[in-house]
PDB file of C-alpha atoms in Angstrom:
ATOM      1  CA  UNK E 519       5.984 -21.766  -4.457  1.00 78.00           C
ATOM      2  CA  UNK E 520       2.889 -19.928  -5.633  1.00 89.00           C
ATOM      3  CA  UNK E 521       2.401 -16.219  -6.366  1.00 94.00           C
ATOM      4  CA  UNK E 522      -0.937 -14.596  -7.169  1.00 96.00           C
ATOM      5  CA  UNK E 523      -1.744 -11.021  -8.100  1.00 97.00           C
ATOM      6  CA  UNK E 524      -5.324 -10.071  -7.299  1.00 97.00           C
ATOM      7  CA  UNK E 525      -7.045  -6.700  -7.729  1.00 98.00           C
ATOM      8  CA  UNK E 526      -7.362  -4.755  -4.488  1.00 97.00           C
ATOM      9  CA  UNK E 527     -10.889  -4.053  -3.269  1.00 97.00           C
ATOM     10  CA  UNK E 528     -12.150  -1.374  -0.906  1.00 95.00           C
ATOM     11  CA  UNK E 529     -11.859  -3.992   1.851  1.00 96.00           C
ATOM     12  CA  UNK E 530      -8.066  -3.880   1.350  1.00 96.00           C
ATOM     13  CA  UNK E 531      -7.779  -0.116   1.965  1.00 95.00           C
ATOM     14  CA  UNK E 532      -6.658  -0.368   5.597  1.00 95.00           C
ATOM     15  CA  UNK E 533      -3.957  -2.893   4.680  1.00 96.00           C
ATOM     16  CA  UNK E 534      -2.707  -0.805   1.753  1.00 95.00           C
ATOM     17  CA  UNK E 535      -2.655   2.398   3.804  1.00 95.00           C
ATOM     18  CA  UNK E 536      -0.733   0.666   6.573  1.00 95.00           C
ATOM     19  CA  UNK E 537       1.713  -0.807   4.060  1.00 95.00           C
ATOM     20  CA  UNK E 538       2.209   2.583   2.396  1.00 95.00           C
ATOM     21  CA  UNK E 539       3.029   4.240   5.696  1.00 96.00           C
ATOM     22  CA  UNK E 540       5.282   1.385   6.784  1.00 96.00           C
ATOM     23  CA  UNK E 541       7.321   1.477   3.584  1.00 95.00           C
ATOM     24  CA  UNK E 542       7.159   5.153   2.565  1.00 95.00           C
ATOM     25  CA  UNK E 543       6.988   7.282   5.719  1.00 96.00           C
ATOM     26  CA  UNK E 544      10.729   7.308   6.447  1.00 97.00           C
ATOM     27  CA  UNK E 545      11.627   8.145   2.840  1.00 97.00           C
ATOM     28  CA  UNK E 546       9.009  10.873   2.570  1.00 97.00           C
ATOM     29  CA  UNK E 547      10.061  12.490   5.830  1.00 97.00           C
ATOM     30  CA  UNK E 548      13.746  12.283   4.874  1.00 98.00           C
ATOM     31  CA  UNK E 549      12.854  14.300   1.784  1.00 98.00           C
ATOM     32  CA  UNK E 550      10.977  16.889   3.876  1.00 98.00           C
ATOM     33  CA  UNK E 551       7.461  15.634   3.167  1.00 97.00           C
ATOM     34  CA  UNK E 552       5.371  15.284   6.307  1.00 97.00           C
ATOM     35  CA  UNK E 553       1.984  14.072   5.113  1.00 97.00           C
ATOM     36  CA  UNK E 554      -1.229  13.928   7.101  1.00 95.00           C
ATOM     37  CA  UNK E 555      -3.309  10.756   7.120  1.00 92.00           C
ATOM     38  CA  UNK E 556      -5.688  12.442   4.662  1.00 95.00           C
ATOM     39  CA  UNK E 557      -2.782  13.140   2.295  1.00 96.00           C
ATOM     40  CA  UNK E 558      -1.610   9.520   2.506  1.00 95.00           C
ATOM     41  CA  UNK E 559      -5.157   8.388   1.731  1.00 94.00           C
ATOM     42  CA  UNK E 560      -5.342  10.763  -1.209  1.00 95.00           C
ATOM     43  CA  UNK E 561      -2.145   9.313  -2.651  1.00 94.00           C
ATOM     44  CA  UNK E 562      -3.425   5.796  -2.033  1.00 93.00           C
ATOM     45  CA  UNK E 563      -6.561   6.666  -3.984  1.00 93.00           C
ATOM     46  CA  UNK E 564      -4.548   7.780  -7.025  1.00 93.00           C
ATOM     47  CA  UNK E 565      -5.081   4.957  -9.544  1.00 92.00           C
ATOM     48  CA  UNK E 566      -6.480   2.698  -6.779  1.00 94.00           C
ATOM     49  CA  UNK E 567      -8.241   0.659  -9.457  1.00 93.00           C
ATOM     50  CA  UNK E 568      -4.782  -0.406 -10.677  1.00 95.00           C
ATOM     51  CA  UNK E 569      -3.711  -1.672  -7.228  1.00 96.00           C
ATOM     52  CA  UNK E 570      -3.107  -5.385  -6.836  1.00 97.00           C
ATOM     53  CA  UNK E 571      -2.240  -7.484  -3.812  1.00 98.00           C
ATOM     54  CA  UNK E 572       0.648  -9.910  -4.042  1.00 97.00           C
ATOM     55  CA  UNK E 573      -0.225 -13.252  -2.496  1.00 97.00           C
ATOM     56  CA  UNK E 574       2.513 -15.811  -1.798  1.00 96.00           C
ATOM     57  CA  UNK E 575       1.538 -19.262  -0.560  1.00 92.00           C
ATOM     58  CA  UNK E 576      -1.876 -17.899   0.536  1.00 91.00           C
ATOM     59  CA  UNK E 577      -0.362 -14.952   2.478  1.00 95.00           C
ATOM     60  CA  UNK E 578      -0.636 -11.301   1.427  1.00 95.00           C
ATOM     61  CA  UNK E 579       2.922  -9.996   1.188  1.00 95.00           C
ATOM     62  CA  UNK E 580       2.592  -6.669  -0.604  1.00 95.00           C
ATOM     63  CA  UNK E 581       1.219  -4.609  -3.429  1.00 93.00           C
TER      64      UNK E 581
END
């Protein structure tokens, strides 16, 4: 079993945006927040330099 944490690059943006929407959309909408794609991207950009990908056995599994 091998975990790695690697800094996200701009090439990872599409993955991170997709992951954000997959994991957050339901919760945001349940709280009355209906964000546009631009608003999701803006939130993704907040502290983007601190974003890391979680790699498990050579597969990206999260952030």
